[in-house]
Amino acid sequence: NIFMIEKKKTELYQELGLQARDLRFQHLMSIATRNNRIIMRMEFLKAVITPEFLLILDYRNLNLEHWLFNELVSQLAGEGQLVTYSLPFEFRAIEAILQYRISKLQGRLNTLQPQILETLEALVDPKLLSVDRSKLHILLQNGKSLSELETDLKVFKETILEILDEEELIEELCLSKWTDPRVFEESTSGIDHAEEMELLLENYYRQAEDLANEARELRVLIDDSESIIFINLDSHRNVMMRLNLQLTMGTFSLSLFGLIGVAFGMNLESSLEEDPRIFWLVTGIMFLGSGLIWRRLLSFLGRHLEPPLPPHVPAVLKKSQPAAGRVEIKNNLKAETFGLSRSTLTNQ
């Protein structure tokens, strides 16, 4: 049965036997017991579990109507896939809330993963000379959301791990132990309820660990893609710098032999300007000299920018090393055959 109630907080705390501080914090995840009550806080979701009922606080502000009326009812009734055999009510309530939390985290990861992969595929392109700032902005937002998801998964695992490390806390979660001790005894399948609670928490701890590994892989992929983007930008930057250097060398070569034209352009008379062939001769010398100087500078630039070749290993050394190994093995065999020790063989 599911129904809605509206009460003042003070009246509710008195009926449950709790204090106001027990349900005050909303942005905190914890699982605790107090006065035979289980208090579960999954960030905004706050719940109180007793052996008879499950109380969800402020569900309207969290838009939990679909989950409450369509999924939670069947899970608590034992009709869902979460319940394998008959267990006390608190087991089903804890499992339902943990499953809801894991499904929300899984949904956030499923939403982020295709967006991040699509953005990285658009950014990691060696043909691009520049990076789209809108894509970087989207990647930044997705990276921030991924960090928040990693933090939530870490808090989820730490909360469950704190309970798994303490056997007393696990037994306190079995509320039926205090109301009806016979229910807490070994079930018909031979599994103690305390062990069943431990297996239940370990199951969701492993699911959170799997989600954390997937999120960690996305984080590594983002870091590697950023390195690739920086490498591509550096490569294009180096090409532009080399082109700029080549043009600078060409300008220098042309300016160097352009001094001849400057000398002939002065307002001074000489006998050379009377010869009609001297113009073509001086122009040819200027262009030919500039071309030769530019060519020499480019070859000098190429020799210093290209990576050096690995040193060549002579073939004699390659053959001599296996031969030495074979001789050493033969000597060892001879020493073992004649019953000589290594020290005697070395002295000889």
Coordinates of C-alpha atoms in Angstrom, one line a residue:
N1 CA 0.0 0.0 0.0
I2 CA 1.2 3.5 -0.9
F3 CA -0.2 6.7 0.4
M4 CA 0.7 10.4 1.0
I5 CA 0.7 12.3 4.2
E6 CA 1.5 15.9 5.2
K7 CA 2.8 16.6 8.7
K8 CA 4.9 19.1 10.5
K9 CA 8.5 18.1 10.9
T10 CA 8.3 18.2 14.7
E11 CA 5.4 15.8 14.8
L12 CA 7.1 13.5 12.3
Y13 CA 10.3 13.4 14.2
Q14 CA 8.4 12.6 17.4
E15 CA 6.5 9.8 15.8
L16 CA 9.7 8.3 14.3
G17 CA 11.7 8.8 17.5
L18 CA 14.3 10.8 15.6
Q19 CA 15.9 14.2 16.0
A20 CA 15.8 17.1 13.6
R21 CA 19.5 16.8 12.9
D22 CA 19.0 13.3 11.6
L23 CA 17.3 14.5 8.4
R24 CA 18.5 18.0 8.2
F25 CA 21.3 17.7 5.7
Q26 CA 20.3 17.2 2.1
H27 CA 23.5 17.3 0.1
L28 CA 25.1 14.4 2.0
M29 CA 25.0 10.7 1.3
S30 CA 24.9 8.4 4.3
I31 CA 23.3 5.2 5.6
A32 CA 22.9 5.2 9.4
T33 CA 20.7 3.6 12.0
R34 CA 19.0 5.2 15.0
N35 CA 16.3 3.9 17.3
N36 CA 15.6 0.8 15.1
R37 CA 15.3 3.1 12.1
I38 CA 17.4 3.2 9.0
I39 CA 18.1 6.7 7.7
M40 CA 19.2 6.9 4.1
R41 CA 20.3 10.1 2.4
M42 CA 21.2 9.9 -1.3
E43 CA 21.9 13.6 -1.8
F44 CA 18.4 15.1 -2.3
L45 CA 16.6 11.8 -1.7
K46 CA 15.8 11.3 2.0
A47 CA 14.2 8.1 3.3
V48 CA 13.4 6.4 6.6
I49 CA 13.1 2.6 6.7
T50 CA 11.4 0.7 9.4
P51 CA 10.5 -3.0 9.5
E52 CA 6.9 -2.1 8.5
F53 CA 7.2 0.9 6.1
L54 CA 9.4 3.1 3.9
L55 CA 9.0 6.8 4.3
I56 CA 10.2 9.1 1.4
L57 CA 10.4 12.8 2.5
D58 CA 9.6 15.7 0.1
Y59 CA 9.2 13.5 -2.9
R60 CA 7.2 16.1 -4.8
N61 CA 10.1 18.5 -4.9
L62 CA 12.3 15.8 -6.5
N63 CA 9.8 14.6 -9.1
L64 CA 9.8 11.1 -7.8
E65 CA 6.2 10.3 -8.6
H66 CA 7.0 8.0 -11.5
W67 CA 9.5 6.0 -9.5
L68 CA 7.3 5.8 -6.5
F69 CA 4.1 4.7 -8.2
N70 CA 5.5 2.6 -11.1
E71 CA 8.7 1.0 -9.9
L72 CA 9.0 1.1 -6.2
V73 CA 5.7 -0.6 -5.4
S74 CA 6.5 -3.7 -7.5
Q75 CA 10.0 -3.9 -6.0
L76 CA 8.7 -3.8 -2.4
A77 CA 6.0 -6.3 -3.2
G78 CA 8.5 -8.8 -4.4
E79 CA 7.4 -8.7 -8.0
G80 CA 10.5 -7.1 -9.5
Q81 CA 13.8 -8.6 -10.5
L82 CA 15.6 -7.3 -7.4
V83 CA 14.1 -9.8 -5.0
T84 CA 15.2 -13.4 -5.5
Y85 CA 13.5 -15.0 -2.5
S86 CA 11.6 -13.9 0.6
L87 CA 13.5 -11.3 2.7
P88 CA 12.4 -8.9 5.4
F89 CA 11.0 -5.6 4.3
E90 CA 14.1 -3.5 5.1
F91 CA 16.2 -5.5 2.7
R92 CA 13.9 -4.8 -0.2
A93 CA 13.6 -1.1 0.7
I94 CA 17.4 -0.7 0.9
E95 CA 17.9 -2.5 -2.4
A96 CA 15.3 -0.4 -4.1
I97 CA 16.8 2.9 -3.0
L98 CA 20.4 1.7 -3.9
Q99 CA 19.1 0.5 -7.3
Y100 CA 17.5 3.9 -7.9
R101 CA 20.7 5.7 -7.1
I102 CA 22.8 3.5 -9.3
S103 CA 20.4 3.8 -12.2
K104 CA 20.6 7.6 -11.9
L105 CA 24.4 7.5 -11.9
Q106 CA 24.3 5.1 -14.9
G107 CA 21.9 7.4 -16.7
R108 CA 24.2 10.4 -16.2
L109 CA 27.2 8.4 -17.5
N110 CA 25.2 7.2 -20.6
T111 CA 24.3 10.8 -21.4
L112 CA 27.9 12.1 -21.0
Q113 CA 29.7 9.3 -22.8
P114 CA 28.4 9.9 -26.4
Q115 CA 28.6 13.6 -26.1
I116 CA 32.3 13.4 -25.0
L117 CA 33.2 10.9 -27.7
E118 CA 31.5 13.0 -30.4
T119 CA 33.2 16.2 -29.2
L120 CA 36.6 14.5 -29.1
E121 CA 36.2 13.0 -32.5
A122 CA 35.5 16.5 -33.9
L123 CA 38.5 18.0 -32.1
V124 CA 41.1 15.3 -32.8
D125 CA 41.5 15.9 -36.5
P126 CA 45.0 16.4 -37.9
K127 CA 43.6 18.4 -40.9
L128 CA 42.3 21.2 -38.7
L129 CA 44.6 24.2 -38.5
S130 CA 42.6 25.7 -35.6
V131 CA 40.3 24.5 -32.8
D132 CA 36.6 25.2 -32.7
R133 CA 36.0 27.2 -29.5
S134 CA 32.4 26.1 -29.3
K135 CA 33.6 22.4 -29.2
L136 CA 36.1 23.3 -26.5
H137 CA 33.3 25.0 -24.5
I138 CA 31.1 21.9 -24.8
L139 CA 34.1 19.6 -23.8
L140 CA 34.8 21.9 -20.8
Q141 CA 31.2 21.6 -19.6
N142 CA 31.1 17.8 -20.1
G143 CA 34.5 17.5 -18.3
K144 CA 33.0 19.4 -15.4
S145 CA 29.9 17.1 -15.3
L146 CA 32.2 14.1 -15.5
S147 CA 34.1 15.3 -12.5
E148 CA 30.9 15.7 -10.5
L149 CA 29.9 12.2 -11.5
E150 CA 33.3 10.8 -10.4
T151 CA 32.8 12.6 -7.0
D152 CA 29.3 11.2 -6.6
L153 CA 30.6 7.7 -7.4
K154 CA 33.4 8.1 -5.0
V155 CA 31.1 9.2 -2.1
F156 CA 28.7 6.3 -2.9
K157 CA 31.5 3.8 -2.7
E158 CA 33.0 5.2 0.4
T159 CA 29.6 5.2 2.2
I160 CA 29.0 1.5 1.4
L161 CA 32.6 0.6 2.2
E162 CA 32.3 2.1 5.7
I163 CA 29.4 -0.2 6.4
L164 CA 31.2 -3.2 4.9
D165 CA 34.2 -2.7 7.1
E166 CA 32.1 -2.9 10.3
E167 CA 30.2 -6.1 11.0
E168 CA 28.2 -4.3 13.8
L169 CA 26.8 -1.8 11.3
I170 CA 25.7 -4.6 9.0
E171 CA 23.9 -6.3 11.8
E172 CA 22.2 -3.0 12.8
L173 CA 20.8 -2.7 9.3
C174 CA 18.9 -5.9 9.9
L175 CA 16.0 -4.3 11.8
S176 CA 14.1 -7.6 12.1
K177 CA 16.7 -8.8 14.6
W178 CA 15.3 -6.4 17.2
T179 CA 11.6 -6.9 16.4
D180 CA 11.4 -10.6 15.7
P181 CA 14.6 -12.5 16.3
R182 CA 13.3 -15.6 14.6
V183 CA 13.2 -13.7 11.2
F184 CA 16.9 -12.9 11.7
E185 CA 17.9 -16.6 12.0
E186 CA 19.2 -18.6 9.0
S187 CA 16.7 -18.7 6.1
T188 CA 15.6 -21.8 4.4
S189 CA 18.4 -21.4 1.8
G190 CA 21.1 -21.6 4.5
I191 CA 22.2 -18.0 4.2
D192 CA 22.3 -15.8 7.3
H193 CA 20.5 -12.5 6.9
A194 CA 23.6 -10.6 8.0
E195 CA 25.6 -12.2 5.2
E196 CA 22.8 -11.5 2.8
M197 CA 23.0 -7.8 3.7
E198 CA 26.7 -7.9 3.2
L199 CA 26.3 -9.5 -0.2
L200 CA 23.6 -6.9 -1.1
L201 CA 25.9 -4.0 -0.3
E202 CA 28.9 -5.6 -2.1
N203 CA 26.8 -6.0 -5.2
Y204 CA 26.1 -2.3 -5.4
Y205 CA 29.6 -1.4 -4.4
R206 CA 30.9 -3.4 -7.4
Q207 CA 28.4 -1.7 -9.7
A208 CA 29.6 1.7 -8.5
E209 CA 33.2 0.5 -9.1
D210 CA 32.3 -0.5 -12.7
L211 CA 30.8 2.9 -13.3
A212 CA 33.8 4.6 -11.7
N213 CA 36.1 2.6 -14.1
E214 CA 34.1 3.7 -17.1
A215 CA 34.2 7.3 -15.9
R216 CA 38.0 7.0 -15.3
E217 CA 38.4 5.7 -18.9
L218 CA 36.6 8.7 -20.2
R219 CA 38.8 11.0 -18.2
V220 CA 42.0 9.3 -19.5
L221 CA 40.5 9.6 -23.1
I222 CA 40.0 13.4 -22.6
D223 CA 43.5 13.9 -21.3
D224 CA 45.0 11.9 -24.2
S225 CA 42.9 13.8 -26.7
E226 CA 44.0 17.1 -25.2
S227 CA 47.6 16.0 -25.7
I228 CA 46.9 15.1 -29.3
I229 CA 45.2 18.4 -29.9
F230 CA 48.3 20.2 -28.5
I231 CA 50.6 18.1 -30.7
N232 CA 48.6 18.9 -33.8
L233 CA 48.6 22.6 -33.0
D234 CA 52.3 22.6 -32.4
S235 CA 52.9 20.8 -35.7
H236 CA 50.9 23.4 -37.6
R237 CA 52.7 26.1 -35.7
N238 CA 56.1 24.7 -36.6
V239 CA 55.1 24.6 -40.3
M240 CA 54.1 28.2 -40.2
M241 CA 57.3 29.2 -38.4
R242 CA 59.4 27.3 -40.9
L243 CA 57.6 28.9 -43.8
N244 CA 58.2 32.3 -42.2
L245 CA 61.9 31.5 -41.8
Q246 CA 62.2 30.5 -45.4
L247 CA 60.6 33.7 -46.6
T248 CA 62.9 35.7 -44.3
M249 CA 65.9 33.9 -45.8
G250 CA 64.6 34.7 -49.3
T251 CA 64.2 38.3 -48.4
F252 CA 67.6 38.5 -46.9
S253 CA 69.2 36.9 -50.1
L254 CA 67.4 39.3 -52.4
S255 CA 68.3 42.3 -50.3
L256 CA 71.9 41.2 -50.2
F257 CA 72.4 41.2 -53.9
G258 CA 70.0 44.1 -54.3
L259 CA 72.9 46.3 -53.1
I260 CA 74.2 46.1 -56.6
G261 CA 71.1 47.7 -58.0
V262 CA 71.2 50.3 -55.3
A263 CA 74.8 51.2 -56.3
F264 CA 73.7 51.6 -59.9
G265 CA 70.7 53.7 -58.9
M266 CA 72.8 56.5 -57.4
N267 CA 73.0 59.8 -59.2
L268 CA 76.6 59.2 -60.1
E269 CA 77.9 58.9 -63.7
S270 CA 80.2 56.1 -64.8
S271 CA 81.1 54.6 -68.1
L272 CA 79.1 51.4 -67.4
E273 CA 75.7 52.9 -67.9
E274 CA 76.5 53.6 -71.5
D275 CA 76.8 49.9 -72.3
P276 CA 73.3 48.6 -73.2
R277 CA 74.2 45.0 -72.0
I278 CA 75.2 46.0 -68.5
F279 CA 71.6 46.2 -67.3
W280 CA 70.8 42.6 -68.2
L281 CA 74.2 41.5 -66.8
V282 CA 73.7 43.2 -63.4
T283 CA 70.0 41.9 -63.2
G284 CA 71.1 38.4 -63.9
I285 CA 73.9 38.5 -61.3
M286 CA 71.4 39.8 -58.7
F287 CA 68.8 37.1 -59.3
L288 CA 71.4 34.3 -59.7
G289 CA 73.3 35.3 -56.6
S290 CA 70.1 35.7 -54.6
G291 CA 68.9 32.2 -55.7
L292 CA 72.2 30.6 -54.8
I293 CA 72.3 32.1 -51.4
W294 CA 68.7 31.2 -50.7
R295 CA 69.4 27.6 -51.7
R296 CA 72.4 27.4 -49.4
L297 CA 70.4 28.8 -46.5
L298 CA 67.6 26.3 -47.1
S299 CA 70.0 23.3 -47.2
F300 CA 71.6 24.6 -44.0
L301 CA 68.1 24.9 -42.4
G302 CA 67.1 21.4 -43.5
R303 CA 70.3 19.8 -42.1
H304 CA 69.7 21.2 -38.7
L305 CA 65.9 20.6 -38.5
E306 CA 65.7 17.1 -39.7
P307 CA 66.2 14.4 -37.0
P308 CA 69.5 12.5 -37.1
L309 CA 69.6 9.0 -38.3
P310 CA 70.2 6.1 -35.8
P311 CA 73.8 4.9 -35.6
H312 CA 74.6 2.0 -37.9
V313 CA 75.5 -1.2 -36.2
P314 CA 78.2 -3.2 -38.0
A315 CA 77.4 -6.7 -39.2
V316 CA 80.5 -8.1 -37.5
L317 CA 79.3 -7.1 -34.1
K318 CA 75.9 -8.7 -34.7
K319 CA 77.5 -12.0 -35.6
S320 CA 80.1 -12.0 -32.9
Q321 CA 77.6 -11.7 -30.0
P322 CA 75.7 -15.0 -30.6
A323 CA 79.0 -16.8 -31.3
A324 CA 80.3 -15.7 -27.9
G325 CA 77.1 -16.9 -26.3
R326 CA 77.5 -20.3 -28.0
V327 CA 81.2 -20.6 -26.8
E328 CA 80.2 -19.8 -23.2
I329 CA 77.5 -22.5 -23.3
K330 CA 79.9 -25.1 -24.6
N331 CA 82.5 -24.3 -21.9
N332 CA 79.8 -24.6 -19.2
L333 CA 78.8 -28.0 -20.6
K334 CA 82.4 -29.2 -20.6
A335 CA 82.8 -28.0 -17.0
E336 CA 79.8 -30.0 -16.0
T337 CA 80.9 -33.1 -17.9
F338 CA 84.3 -33.3 -16.3
G339 CA 83.0 -32.4 -12.8
L340 CA 84.9 -29.0 -12.6
S341 CA 83.7 -26.1 -10.6
R342 CA 83.2 -22.6 -12.1
S343 CA 86.0 -21.1 -10.1
T344 CA 88.5 -23.7 -11.3
L345 CA 87.5 -23.2 -14.9
T346 CA 87.8 -19.5 -14.5
N347 CA 91.3 -19.8 -13.1
Q348 CA 92.4 -22.1 -15.9

